[in-house]
Amino acid sequence: MNAETEKHCTVLIFYDKGVPPTSDELAKRLESKKDSVKAEALEELVLLMINGETYPKLLMTIIKFVVASTDHRVKKLLTIYWEIVEKCKENGDLKEEMILVCNALRSDLMHANEYIRGSTLRLLCKMKYYRILEPLKEAVLRNLSHRHSYVRRNAVMCVFSIVKSFGLEVMPEAPEDIEQLLLVEGDLSTKRNAFLMLLNCDQDRAVKYILSMQDQVSTMGDIFQLSVLELVRKVCRTSPASKGRLLRIVFDLASSSSTAVSYDCASSLVSLSSSPIAIHQATSAYVTLLTEQSDNNVKLIVLDRLQEVQKHHKQVMEGMVMDIFRALTCPSLDVRKKVMDICLGSLVSPRNVKDIVALLKKEVIKTMGYEAQGVEGNLEYRRLLIRALHACTGQYADQAESVMFLFMDFLTESDQTTAADVIMFLRELIANYPDLRKRILARLTDSVGDVQLSRVLRGCLWLFGEYAEEPELIESVIESLLAGIRPLPLVPEETGGKEKKDAAGASSKEGEKKQTASSAAKITTKTVVLADGTYATQNVYEKGDEAEESISTAKDDGKGKKSALRSLVLGGDFLLCAMIGTSMTKLALKSQGLSAALRNEVLLVLVNMYKIVKAHACGGERSDSAVRLTQCIRLMVGNIGSPLAEGHLAASELMKAEWASKQGRDQLSKVLELASQNSQWALGAEAEAEEKNVGPDECIVFRQLRERKGGGASAGAIDDDDDFRAARGASIASQAAADGALFAERLAKVQQMTGLADPVYVEAFLQVHSFDLVLELLLINRGDDTLQNVVVELSTQGDLKIVDRPAGVTLMPGEQRTVHASIKVGSTETGIIFGYVTYEKKSAADKECTVLNELHVDILDYIERAWIGELAFRTMWSEFEWENKININTSITEVGAFLEHIMRNTNMSIVGRSYKSSGAGAKDQKKGKLTSEDVQEMLNEAVGIKKLIETSSFVAVNLYAKSIFGEDALANISIERLPEGKLTGSVRIRSRTQGIALSLGDRITIVQRGVQGGKQGGGVPVKP
């Protein structure tokens, strides 16, 4: 099809044409007297013409032999034929045959059958040739008063199409005729079409009509109401004088039973008015949609709109919090997270915190019920609720008191994230509210024996050692810890295993099976990443079916159970051993009235744990835990009264002074302050709103002082600044600079696909639009021959799918053409686009082919800056299956410079801190690439990491980013600076899917040497 046909063509039907028939063959069939034969021939002709064949000689044949047919199928096919047929000569003049076509169309417009009239009017809507339409205008206007609504409906749209294409001058009487039709019309679709025509062609008539009918608008159909809302939005922006009366109509429609109208009303109120009444009405409409619609996609769209309202109208939203929380009944975790993001933080106040906490408590209790246990996502929802309650109650002691004992029930769970969240919450309460300390610590004392997770046990032990002050509480804590460790002495697992093996040799086969089952479910050891980025082992005690039986040493004698605390200690959890020793020593030194028997038993536990650590294959005398236990033993011995050497005595006094200085509490307060600032739902935090920066030379416009003509502001009322810039030449200069920057950016992304000496030179520019890629290909004929059927054939590797392939073109000598291809992206991984270009020469019998260079898709376009907390990072790190390790091999010698280089080239942010941009365009910055200023701002905020970079030869940093597909990317960078100045170490990347881990590994491998502009995809990733 030629360019003119493609421009106006509205019909595309695929047809496998094979060997197309000749004009004579089709003409013979079209001249048949049978309507069925004509219809089949005409259908084949239409399909062939749509797929590129041209039959110019058949136009007169159809006018002679087909137009006069009365068969309905033939009439329908004729309308498609008139739409696609070439109507002009090569010089652009209308063909003489089209005069006869006009006569046929006029006859159809006056036909007795309303279907033929309507379909002909629909055809004229697509006609873009005024010389064809001019003699038909009178017939079109007559159909506005036809008895059938189908004809009137299409007649209105035909008039609208003519006026829109050629101006109101060609049909000056049309608005008045349409207005008269609108006043008497009863059909809803026709009335909607007529109103749309007035809306776009004569806005004053439309406003006059709608104001005269404003009391009846709410009873009209939803399609008409949507058109009214479109008019309101358009008029309120151009004519503020009518805004008050029109907004009253929007208020009436906001409670419509139609969900589309209700949503459109809410959007209109938010965009057109900042009145609290209007915002409240819009929010109520959104909340109604949120709670009544079952589709999760609708809920997410509505929640996005509510989030926008929250940024600018916090006071109005505050009263709607409890209504929005009703959406928590939706089982979708995405919806629940979005609800939490909106309602928590800035919308929580002393007025509503009690109701919010009560509602969240009910939801937590629901997740503990029997029915909820098998529901997918129940565990994640409970974690979300616990974090939400933590955020709400952190600043309200009375509310915290109502949930703290409920939370303590989760300490004994095997889910690490839930239990760790709870212990962090209790730590904050104990540090901030002294009145609650005694009750919390007393309850922890009762629960510590049932806690299974080493991390949670360590948190409890630190709280005991730091905050337990009363002698009764101290004694109770020590007794509880000793009860979990007894019986003494502690015998390592290896020795106990040999004894059990010997004992089992003399038992029956049934006893052997029972013993094997008992020893199978004891301790699970996991590798976790610590806060500084280093690795450690975590031991979790899990009870098996037979674990309730005694599997202890011979001294247990089968009479007691083995606690999780004892199992972890005997299993080689050195960090827990050191924490037990430190806490029990602190407690023993605090309480002067502690009995000698308890002191001796504490000392015996310390010595036993020291022996376990010393004898373990991974321990030894020089391990950190052994050194720490040695210090505790020295303090206990000195406290009993035994003489110590001068060096040991000085070390003991130094340790006592450090503990007495309350330095740990000071550090904890700093940690809690930092955590509250970077909290996902920080109370009182304002939502990020885009700020406008106004230059000092901008005009100040006083709208109230402006001259008004015709009851409204002039169309150019907002152009003062543009006029001022144009007067001093700034507009042209700034536009030129912007155009130059855009051109330079595009030029940097252009890649050469073929050589300059090839017959067809090809350049490619790849542009990213969210989940789509648009590939723009420039084709240049470098030879002296005309190249026909120049086609670029593309293929992809990776999760890429070609949607629209480049069209074939013909290139004259030296001519250049641009073609486009659309590609769909499925996930964040390195994709490759490759292919070849084929073309034909008149002198050559066969097609010629040139292979294209590979085009690599940069994954950085799909990775956005994101924030995550340290606990969530460590949880995901332990859960994710794919890891890619890249050894550092770089010419950069500065740790800070290398870290900045990696962060800029991967869009990854430091874990544990939220970076909220205060300037304009924060949303664009999130999607754009990190700059050096952004990285420096992050490092300045992360004081500890910055100090490590400046003073230490080893730095470990955790980084995080998120793709536009919702994939999480975690990275741990461990950098060591050698004495000769070279950097070494590794970068570990973890993700839930393989693609992003390998692709980020490729990216880091390429850019880590400090060379800018390397091609993507050159490295070989390490498969985890």
PDB file of N, CA and C in Angstrom, residues 173-215:
ATOM      1  N   GLU A 173     -23.905  25.553   9.613  1.00  0.00           N
ATOM      2  CA  GLU A 173     -25.196  25.324  10.262  1.00  0.00           C
ATOM      3  C   GLU A 173     -25.195  24.077  11.148  1.00  0.00           C
ATOM      4  N   ALA A 174     -24.094  23.312  11.163  1.00  0.00           N
ATOM      5  CA  ALA A 174     -24.059  22.037  11.877  1.00  0.00           C
ATOM      6  C   ALA A 174     -24.273  22.181  13.392  1.00  0.00           C
ATOM      7  N   PRO A 175     -23.596  23.117  14.104  1.00  0.00           N
ATOM      8  CA  PRO A 175     -23.814  23.202  15.555  1.00  0.00           C
ATOM      9  C   PRO A 175     -25.263  23.459  15.941  1.00  0.00           C
ATOM     10  N   GLU A 176     -25.937  24.333  15.194  1.00  0.00           N
ATOM     11  CA  GLU A 176     -27.330  24.624  15.514  1.00  0.00           C
ATOM     12  C   GLU A 176     -28.210  23.402  15.285  1.00  0.00           C
ATOM     13  N   ASP A 177     -27.974  22.683  14.179  1.00  0.00           N
ATOM     14  CA  ASP A 177     -28.757  21.471  13.912  1.00  0.00           C
ATOM     15  C   ASP A 177     -28.521  20.411  14.984  1.00  0.00           C
ATOM     16  N   ILE A 178     -27.261  20.282  15.400  1.00  0.00           N
ATOM     17  CA  ILE A 178     -26.942  19.289  16.435  1.00  0.00           C
ATOM     18  C   ILE A 178     -27.578  19.677  17.761  1.00  0.00           C
ATOM     19  N   GLU A 179     -27.599  20.985  18.070  1.00  0.00           N
ATOM     20  CA  GLU A 179     -28.221  21.432  19.325  1.00  0.00           C
ATOM     21  C   GLU A 179     -29.711  21.141  19.327  1.00  0.00           C
ATOM     22  N   GLN A 180     -30.364  21.384  18.200  1.00  0.00           N
ATOM     23  CA  GLN A 180     -31.792  21.085  18.120  1.00  0.00           C
ATOM     24  C   GLN A 180     -32.048  19.589  18.277  1.00  0.00           C
ATOM     25  N   LEU A 181     -31.187  18.777  17.682  1.00  0.00           N
ATOM     26  CA  LEU A 181     -31.320  17.329  17.844  1.00  0.00           C
ATOM     27  C   LEU A 181     -31.121  16.930  19.301  1.00  0.00           C
ATOM     28  N   LEU A 182     -30.172  17.575  19.970  1.00  0.00           N
ATOM     29  CA  LEU A 182     -29.864  17.236  21.356  1.00  0.00           C
ATOM     30  C   LEU A 182     -31.049  17.515  22.281  1.00  0.00           C
ATOM     31  N   LEU A 183     -31.814  18.558  21.973  1.00  0.00           N
ATOM     32  CA  LEU A 183     -32.941  18.935  22.829  1.00  0.00           C
ATOM     33  C   LEU A 183     -34.098  17.956  22.746  1.00  0.00           C
ATOM     34  N   VAL A 184     -34.236  17.282  21.600  1.00  0.00           N
ATOM     35  CA  VAL A 184     -35.401  16.399  21.412  1.00  0.00           C
ATOM     36  C   VAL A 184     -35.026  14.927  21.373  1.00  0.00           C
ATOM     37  N   GLU A 185     -33.731  14.610  21.348  1.00  0.00           N
ATOM     38  CA  GLU A 185     -33.287  13.224  21.185  1.00  0.00           C
ATOM     39  C   GLU A 185     -33.592  12.394  22.429  1.00  0.00           C
ATOM     40  N   GLY A 186     -34.042  11.156  22.181  1.00  0.00           N
ATOM     41  CA  GLY A 186     -34.327  10.245  23.283  1.00  0.00           C
ATOM     42  C   GLY A 186     -33.331   9.107  23.400  1.00  0.00           C
ATOM     43  N   ASP A 187     -32.614   8.795  22.319  1.00  0.00           N
ATOM     44  CA  ASP A 187     -31.645   7.703  22.346  1.00  0.00           C
ATOM     45  C   ASP A 187     -30.359   8.171  23.032  1.00  0.00           C
ATOM     46  N   LEU A 188     -29.867   7.379  23.988  1.00  0.00           N
ATOM     47  CA  LEU A 188     -28.727   7.798  24.804  1.00  0.00           C
ATOM     48  C   LEU A 188     -27.443   7.900  23.986  1.00  0.00           C
ATOM     49  N   SER A 189     -27.183   6.921  23.123  1.00  0.00           N
ATOM     50  CA  SER A 189     -25.945   6.944  22.332  1.00  0.00           C
ATOM     51  C   SER A 189     -25.919   8.132  21.377  1.00  0.00           C
ATOM     52  N   THR A 190     -27.066   8.400  20.747  1.00  0.00           N
ATOM     53  CA  THR A 190     -27.140   9.544  19.839  1.00  0.00           C
ATOM     54  C   THR A 190     -26.931  10.850  20.598  1.00  0.00           C
ATOM     55  N   LYS A 191     -27.542  10.945  21.772  1.00  0.00           N
ATOM     56  CA  LYS A 191     -27.389  12.151  22.581  1.00  0.00           C
ATOM     57  C   LYS A 191     -25.937  12.329  23.003  1.00  0.00           C
ATOM     58  N   ARG A 192     -25.265  11.235  23.373  1.00  0.00           N
ATOM     59  CA  ARG A 192     -23.851  11.330  23.747  1.00  0.00           C
ATOM     60  C   ARG A 192     -23.011  11.807  22.569  1.00  0.00           C
ATOM     61  N   ASN A 193     -23.256  11.253  21.361  1.00  0.00           N
ATOM     62  CA  ASN A 193     -22.502  11.662  20.176  1.00  0.00           C
ATOM     63  C   ASN A 193     -22.726  13.129  19.842  1.00  0.00           C
ATOM     64  N   ALA A 194     -23.975  13.572  19.961  1.00  0.00           N
ATOM     65  CA  ALA A 194     -24.289  14.974  19.668  1.00  0.00           C
ATOM     66  C   ALA A 194     -23.603  15.899  20.666  1.00  0.00           C
ATOM     67  N   PHE A 195     -23.597  15.514  21.923  1.00  0.00           N
ATOM     68  CA  PHE A 195     -22.950  16.345  22.947  1.00  0.00           C
ATOM     69  C   PHE A 195     -21.434  16.396  22.735  1.00  0.00           C
ATOM     70  N   LEU A 196     -20.834  15.285  22.339  1.00  0.00           N
ATOM     71  CA  LEU A 196     -19.399  15.274  22.056  1.00  0.00           C
ATOM     72  C   LEU A 196     -19.063  16.201  20.895  1.00  0.00           C
ATOM     73  N   MET A 197     -19.960  16.233  19.900  1.00  0.00           N
ATOM     74  CA  MET A 197     -19.730  17.115  18.761  1.00  0.00           C
ATOM     75  C   MET A 197     -19.748  18.575  19.221  1.00  0.00           C
ATOM     76  N   LEU A 198     -20.737  18.959  20.039  1.00  0.00           N
ATOM     77  CA  LEU A 198     -20.789  20.335  20.552  1.00  0.00           C
ATOM     78  C   LEU A 198     -19.597  20.633  21.457  1.00  0.00           C
ATOM     79  N   LEU A 199     -19.205  19.662  22.243  1.00  0.00           N
ATOM     80  CA  LEU A 199     -18.074  19.845  23.164  1.00  0.00           C
ATOM     81  C   LEU A 199     -16.800  20.218  22.416  1.00  0.00           C
ATOM     82  N   ASN A 200     -16.585  19.602  21.277  1.00  0.00           N
ATOM     83  CA  ASN A 200     -15.346  19.829  20.541  1.00  0.00           C
ATOM     84  C   ASN A 200     -15.447  20.949  19.513  1.00  0.00           C
ATOM     85  N   CYS A 201     -16.684  21.267  19.084  1.00  0.00           N
ATOM     86  CA  CYS A 201     -16.829  22.248  18.000  1.00  0.00           C
ATOM     87  C   CYS A 201     -17.444  23.573  18.456  1.00  0.00           C
ATOM     88  N   ASP A 202     -18.296  23.546  19.444  1.00  0.00           N
ATOM     89  CA  ASP A 202     -18.928  24.780  19.926  1.00  0.00           C
ATOM     90  C   ASP A 202     -19.126  24.639  21.435  1.00  0.00           C
ATOM     91  N   GLN A 203     -18.075  24.979  22.163  1.00  0.00           N
ATOM     92  CA  GLN A 203     -18.075  24.724  23.601  1.00  0.00           C
ATOM     93  C   GLN A 203     -19.124  25.558  24.330  1.00  0.00           C
ATOM     94  N   ASP A 204     -19.369  26.767  23.872  1.00  0.00           N
ATOM     95  CA  ASP A 204     -20.359  27.620  24.552  1.00  0.00           C
ATOM     96  C   ASP A 204     -21.755  27.013  24.486  1.00  0.00           C
ATOM     97  N   ARG A 205     -22.124  26.464  23.335  1.00  0.00           N
ATOM     98  CA  ARG A 205     -23.432  25.804  23.233  1.00  0.00           C
ATOM     99  C   ARG A 205     -23.516  24.603  24.177  1.00  0.00           C
ATOM    100  N   ALA A 206     -22.412  23.847  24.286  1.00  0.00           N
ATOM    101  CA  ALA A 206     -22.409  22.682  25.165  1.00  0.00           C
ATOM    102  C   ALA A 206     -22.585  23.094  26.620  1.00  0.00           C
ATOM    103  N   VAL A 207     -21.882  24.170  27.033  1.00  0.00           N
ATOM    104  CA  VAL A 207     -22.012  24.636  28.420  1.00  0.00           C
ATOM    105  C   VAL A 207     -23.433  25.136  28.678  1.00  0.00           C
ATOM    106  N   LYS A 208     -23.982  25.890  27.732  1.00  0.00           N
ATOM    107  CA  LYS A 208     -25.341  26.400  27.888  1.00  0.00           C
ATOM    108  C   LYS A 208     -26.338  25.257  28.032  1.00  0.00           C
ATOM    109  N   TYR A 209     -26.174  24.221  27.219  1.00  0.00           N
ATOM    110  CA  TYR A 209     -27.094  23.085  27.290  1.00  0.00           C
ATOM    111  C   TYR A 209     -26.978  22.358  28.624  1.00  0.00           C
ATOM    112  N   ILE A 210     -25.754  22.116  29.052  1.00  0.00           N
ATOM    113  CA  ILE A 210     -25.576  21.307  30.267  1.00  0.00           C
ATOM    114  C   ILE A 210     -26.032  22.067  31.507  1.00  0.00           C
ATOM    115  N   LEU A 211     -25.889  23.412  31.507  1.00  0.00           N
ATOM    116  CA  LEU A 211     -26.371  24.188  32.649  1.00  0.00           C
ATOM    117  C   LEU A 211     -27.889  24.213  32.691  1.00  0.00           C
ATOM    118  N   SER A 212     -28.517  24.156  31.532  1.00  0.00           N
ATOM    119  CA  SER A 212     -29.987  24.120  31.505  1.00  0.00           C
ATOM    120  C   SER A 212     -30.541  22.766  31.921  1.00  0.00           C
ATOM    121  N   MET A 213     -29.680  21.729  31.848  1.00  0.00           N
ATOM    122  CA  MET A 213     -30.135  20.373  32.156  1.00  0.00           C
ATOM    123  C   MET A 213     -29.436  19.799  33.394  1.00  0.00           C
ATOM    124  N   GLN A 214     -28.839  20.667  34.226  1.00  0.00           N
ATOM    125  CA  GLN A 214     -27.983  20.130  35.289  1.00  0.00           C
ATOM    126  C   GLN A 214     -28.755  19.300  36.309  1.00  0.00           C
ATOM    127  N   ASP A 215     -30.042  19.568  36.500  1.00  0.00           N
ATOM    128  CA  ASP A 215     -30.810  18.769  37.455  1.00  0.00           C
ATOM    129  C   ASP A 215     -31.117  17.370  36.929  1.00  0.00           C
TER     130      ASP A 215
END
